[in-house]
mmCIF file of C-alpha atoms in Angstrom:
data_model
loop_
_atom_site.group_PDB
_atom_site.id
_atom_site.type_symbol
_atom_site.label_atom_id
_atom_site.label_comp_id
_atom_site.label_asym_id
_atom_site.label_seq_id
_atom_site.Cartn_x
_atom_site.Cartn_y
_atom_site.Cartn_z
ATOM 1 C CA MET R 40 109.197 120.595 84.679
ATOM 2 C CA GLY R 41 112.814 119.960 83.922
ATOM 3 C CA SER R 42 114.257 117.810 81.185
ATOM 4 C CA TRP R 43 114.556 114.985 83.749
ATOM 5 C CA PHE R 44 110.760 114.604 83.624
ATOM 6 C CA TRP R 45 110.682 114.076 79.860
ATOM 7 C CA PHE R 46 113.562 111.605 80.031
ATOM 8 C CA ALA R 47 111.783 109.726 82.835
ATOM 9 C CA LEU R 48 108.544 109.668 80.838
ATOM 10 C CA ALA R 49 110.384 108.390 77.747
ATOM 11 C CA SER R 50 111.985 105.729 79.954
ATOM 12 C CA ALA R 51 108.551 104.604 81.148
ATOM 13 C CA VAL R 52 107.210 104.394 77.588
ATOM 14 C CA MET R 53 110.218 102.372 76.415
ATOM 15 C CA ALA R 54 110.002 100.105 79.484
ATOM 16 C CA ALA R 55 106.361 99.420 78.631
ATOM 17 C CA PHE R 56 107.385 98.375 75.130
ATOM 18 C CA VAL R 57 110.094 96.120 76.603
ATOM 19 C CA SER R 58 107.322 94.211 78.366
ATOM 20 C CA ILE R 59 105.151 93.892 75.268
ATOM 21 C CA PHE R 60 107.950 93.059 72.824
ATOM 22 C CA GLY R 61 109.535 90.728 75.381
ATOM 23 C CA LYS R 62 106.312 88.794 75.982
ATOM 24 C CA ILE R 63 105.830 88.316 72.243
ATOM 25 C CA GLY R 64 109.491 87.376 71.699
ATOM 26 C CA LEU R 65 109.581 84.876 74.568
ATOM 27 C CA GLN R 66 107.068 82.529 73.019
ATOM 28 C CA GLN R 67 108.716 79.110 72.700
ATOM 29 C CA VAL R 68 112.253 80.282 73.533
ATOM 30 C CA ASP R 69 114.382 80.104 76.674
ATOM 31 C CA SER R 70 113.999 83.321 78.671
ATOM 32 C CA ASN R 71 117.614 83.385 79.907
ATOM 33 C CA THR R 72 118.974 82.997 76.372
ATOM 34 C CA ALA R 73 116.614 85.717 75.168
ATOM 35 C CA THR R 74 117.772 87.995 77.999
ATOM 36 C CA ALA R 75 121.425 87.411 77.053
ATOM 37 C CA ILE R 76 120.730 88.239 73.408
ATOM 38 C CA ARG R 77 118.855 91.358 74.525
ATOM 39 C CA ALA R 78 121.853 92.401 76.642
ATOM 40 C CA VAL R 79 124.243 92.046 73.686
ATOM 41 C CA ILE R 80 121.921 94.134 71.520
ATOM 42 C CA MET R 81 121.707 96.769 74.250
ATOM 43 C CA ALA R 82 125.490 96.856 74.636
ATOM 44 C CA LEU R 83 126.070 97.254 70.892
ATOM 45 C CA PHE R 84 123.377 99.927 70.660
ATOM 46 C CA LEU R 85 124.815 101.900 73.578
ATOM 47 C CA ILE R 86 128.388 101.640 72.260
ATOM 48 C CA GLY R 87 127.009 103.070 69.029
ATOM 49 C CA VAL R 88 125.394 105.941 70.952
ATOM 50 C CA ILE R 89 128.612 106.933 72.710
ATOM 51 C CA ALA R 90 130.546 106.534 69.447
ATOM 52 C CA VAL R 91 128.162 108.936 67.691
ATOM 53 C CA GLN R 92 128.524 111.333 70.643
ATOM 54 C CA GLY R 93 132.313 111.105 70.394
ATOM 55 C CA LYS R 94 132.615 109.770 73.939
ATOM 56 C CA LEU R 95 134.389 106.431 73.366
ATOM 57 C CA THR R 96 137.509 107.851 75.030
ATOM 58 C CA GLN R 97 135.566 108.279 78.280
ATOM 59 C CA ILE R 98 135.414 104.499 78.733
ATOM 60 C CA GLY R 99 138.997 104.619 80.040
ATOM 61 C CA GLU R 100 138.078 107.328 82.549
ATOM 62 C CA VAL R 101 135.267 105.212 83.959
ATOM 63 C CA LEU R 102 137.456 102.104 84.098
ATOM 64 C CA ALA R 103 140.146 104.072 85.972
ATOM 65 C CA ASN R 104 137.705 105.268 88.647
ATOM 66 C CA ARG R 105 137.572 102.256 90.995
ATOM 67 C CA LYS R 106 134.619 103.432 93.081
ATOM 68 C CA ALA R 107 132.544 104.363 90.040
ATOM 69 C CA LEU R 108 133.454 101.097 88.333
ATOM 70 C CA LEU R 109 132.545 99.018 91.406
ATOM 71 C CA PHE R 110 129.088 100.562 91.647
ATOM 72 C CA ILE R 111 128.535 100.407 87.884
ATOM 73 C CA VAL R 112 129.409 96.681 87.997
ATOM 74 C CA LEU R 113 127.044 96.155 90.936
ATOM 75 C CA SER R 114 124.337 98.064 89.076
ATOM 76 C CA GLY R 115 124.945 95.933 85.991
ATOM 77 C CA VAL R 116 124.682 92.692 87.951
ATOM 78 C CA ALA R 117 121.513 93.902 89.693
ATOM 79 C CA GLY R 118 120.082 94.956 86.330
ATOM 80 C CA ALA R 119 120.937 91.623 84.730
ATOM 81 C CA LEU R 120 119.331 89.705 87.588
ATOM 82 C CA SER R 121 116.297 91.983 87.404
ATOM 83 C CA TRP R 122 115.859 91.246 83.710
ATOM 84 C CA LEU R 123 116.438 87.512 84.131
ATOM 85 C CA PHE R 124 113.691 87.406 86.747
ATOM 86 C CA TYR R 125 111.447 89.771 84.781
ATOM 87 C CA PHE R 126 111.658 87.791 81.536
ATOM 88 C CA LEU R 127 110.962 84.554 83.444
ATOM 89 C CA ALA R 128 107.967 86.202 85.092
ATOM 90 C CA ILE R 129 106.432 87.584 81.874
ATOM 91 C CA GLN R 130 107.053 84.293 80.102
ATOM 92 C CA LYS R 131 105.089 82.431 82.779
ATOM 93 C CA GLY R 132 102.563 85.116 83.751
ATOM 94 C CA ASP R 133 100.490 87.961 82.380
ATOM 95 C CA VAL R 134 102.267 91.250 81.698
ATOM 96 C CA ALA R 135 99.251 92.987 83.271
ATOM 97 C CA LYS R 136 100.119 91.354 86.597
ATOM 98 C CA VAL R 137 103.911 91.097 86.349
ATOM 99 C CA ALA R 138 104.580 94.709 85.305
ATOM 100 C CA PRO R 139 102.834 96.264 88.324
ATOM 101 C CA ILE R 140 104.739 93.990 90.712
ATOM 102 C CA ASP R 141 107.950 94.989 88.940
ATOM 103 C CA LYS R 142 107.046 98.606 89.669
ATOM 104 C CA LEU R 143 107.427 97.888 93.372
ATOM 105 C CA SER R 144 110.974 98.809 92.404
ATOM 106 C CA VAL R 145 109.771 102.424 92.661
ATOM 107 C CA VAL R 146 108.721 101.927 96.280
ATOM 108 C CA LEU R 147 111.932 100.053 97.068
ATOM 109 C CA ALA R 148 114.136 102.609 95.283
ATOM 110 C CA VAL R 149 112.586 105.459 97.266
ATOM 111 C CA GLY R 150 113.104 103.510 100.504
ATOM 112 C CA PHE R 151 116.685 102.646 99.612
ATOM 113 C CA ALA R 152 117.376 106.265 98.576
ATOM 114 C CA PHE R 153 116.179 107.338 102.024
ATOM 115 C CA LEU R 154 118.253 104.707 103.837
ATOM 116 C CA PHE R 155 121.477 104.784 101.841
ATOM 117 C CA LEU R 156 121.562 108.219 100.192
ATOM 118 C CA GLY R 157 119.797 110.313 102.814
ATOM 119 C CA GLU R 158 117.207 111.539 100.318
ATOM 120 C CA LYS R 159 114.031 112.981 101.794
ATOM 121 C CA LEU R 160 110.460 112.642 100.621
ATOM 122 C CA SER R 161 107.725 115.223 101.059
ATOM 123 C CA LEU R 162 104.369 114.337 102.580
ATOM 124 C CA TRP R 163 102.819 114.192 99.108
ATOM 125 C CA GLY R 164 105.727 112.124 97.852
ATOM 126 C CA THR R 165 105.125 109.660 100.671
ATOM 127 C CA VAL R 166 101.424 109.543 99.826
ATOM 128 C CA GLY R 167 102.343 108.842 96.197
ATOM 129 C CA VAL R 168 104.660 105.982 97.136
ATOM 130 C CA VAL R 169 101.965 104.475 99.363
ATOM 131 C CA LEU R 170 99.477 104.763 96.495
ATOM 132 C CA ILE R 171 101.919 103.017 94.152
ATOM 133 C CA ALA R 172 102.221 100.157 96.641
ATOM 134 C CA ALA R 173 98.432 100.024 96.994
ATOM 135 C CA GLY R 174 98.053 100.047 93.206
ATOM 136 C CA VAL R 175 100.423 97.102 92.896
ATOM 137 C CA ILE R 176 98.393 95.152 95.426
ATOM 138 C CA LEU R 177 95.106 96.006 93.715
ATOM 139 C CA THR R 178 96.312 95.072 90.230
ATOM 140 C CA THR R 179 97.713 91.740 91.323
ATOM 141 C CA ILE R 180 94.730 90.539 93.375
ATOM 142 C CA ALA R 181 92.107 91.613 90.870
#
């Protein structure tokens, strides 16, 4: 397995902690305000990462690339909306039910990658995506 696998696994572990820490932190506070504070913390943390990597000068390169910037902005807006909805959902519902529904994003991302990017899925990949969808249904009706 390539390094992508380990990064993806680390992403999943950190995303799981986002749910747990978020649910605990959202007790008796406004979820949208909490999401905004979280976004500021993320921005500062990530600016620190690129500063340590010596890549602050690359910000100008990204800003100069109109196509890249447009899609990064769209991704940022989609991400912000995702987190606004997610924090509202975990504040009002159980993480054990909300998190699996959120993972329908996997099924949707694969479908969108097929439609918009022309990416293909093997037979076993298709079976896996169907099983993810089935798992979401089973965890939410149980």
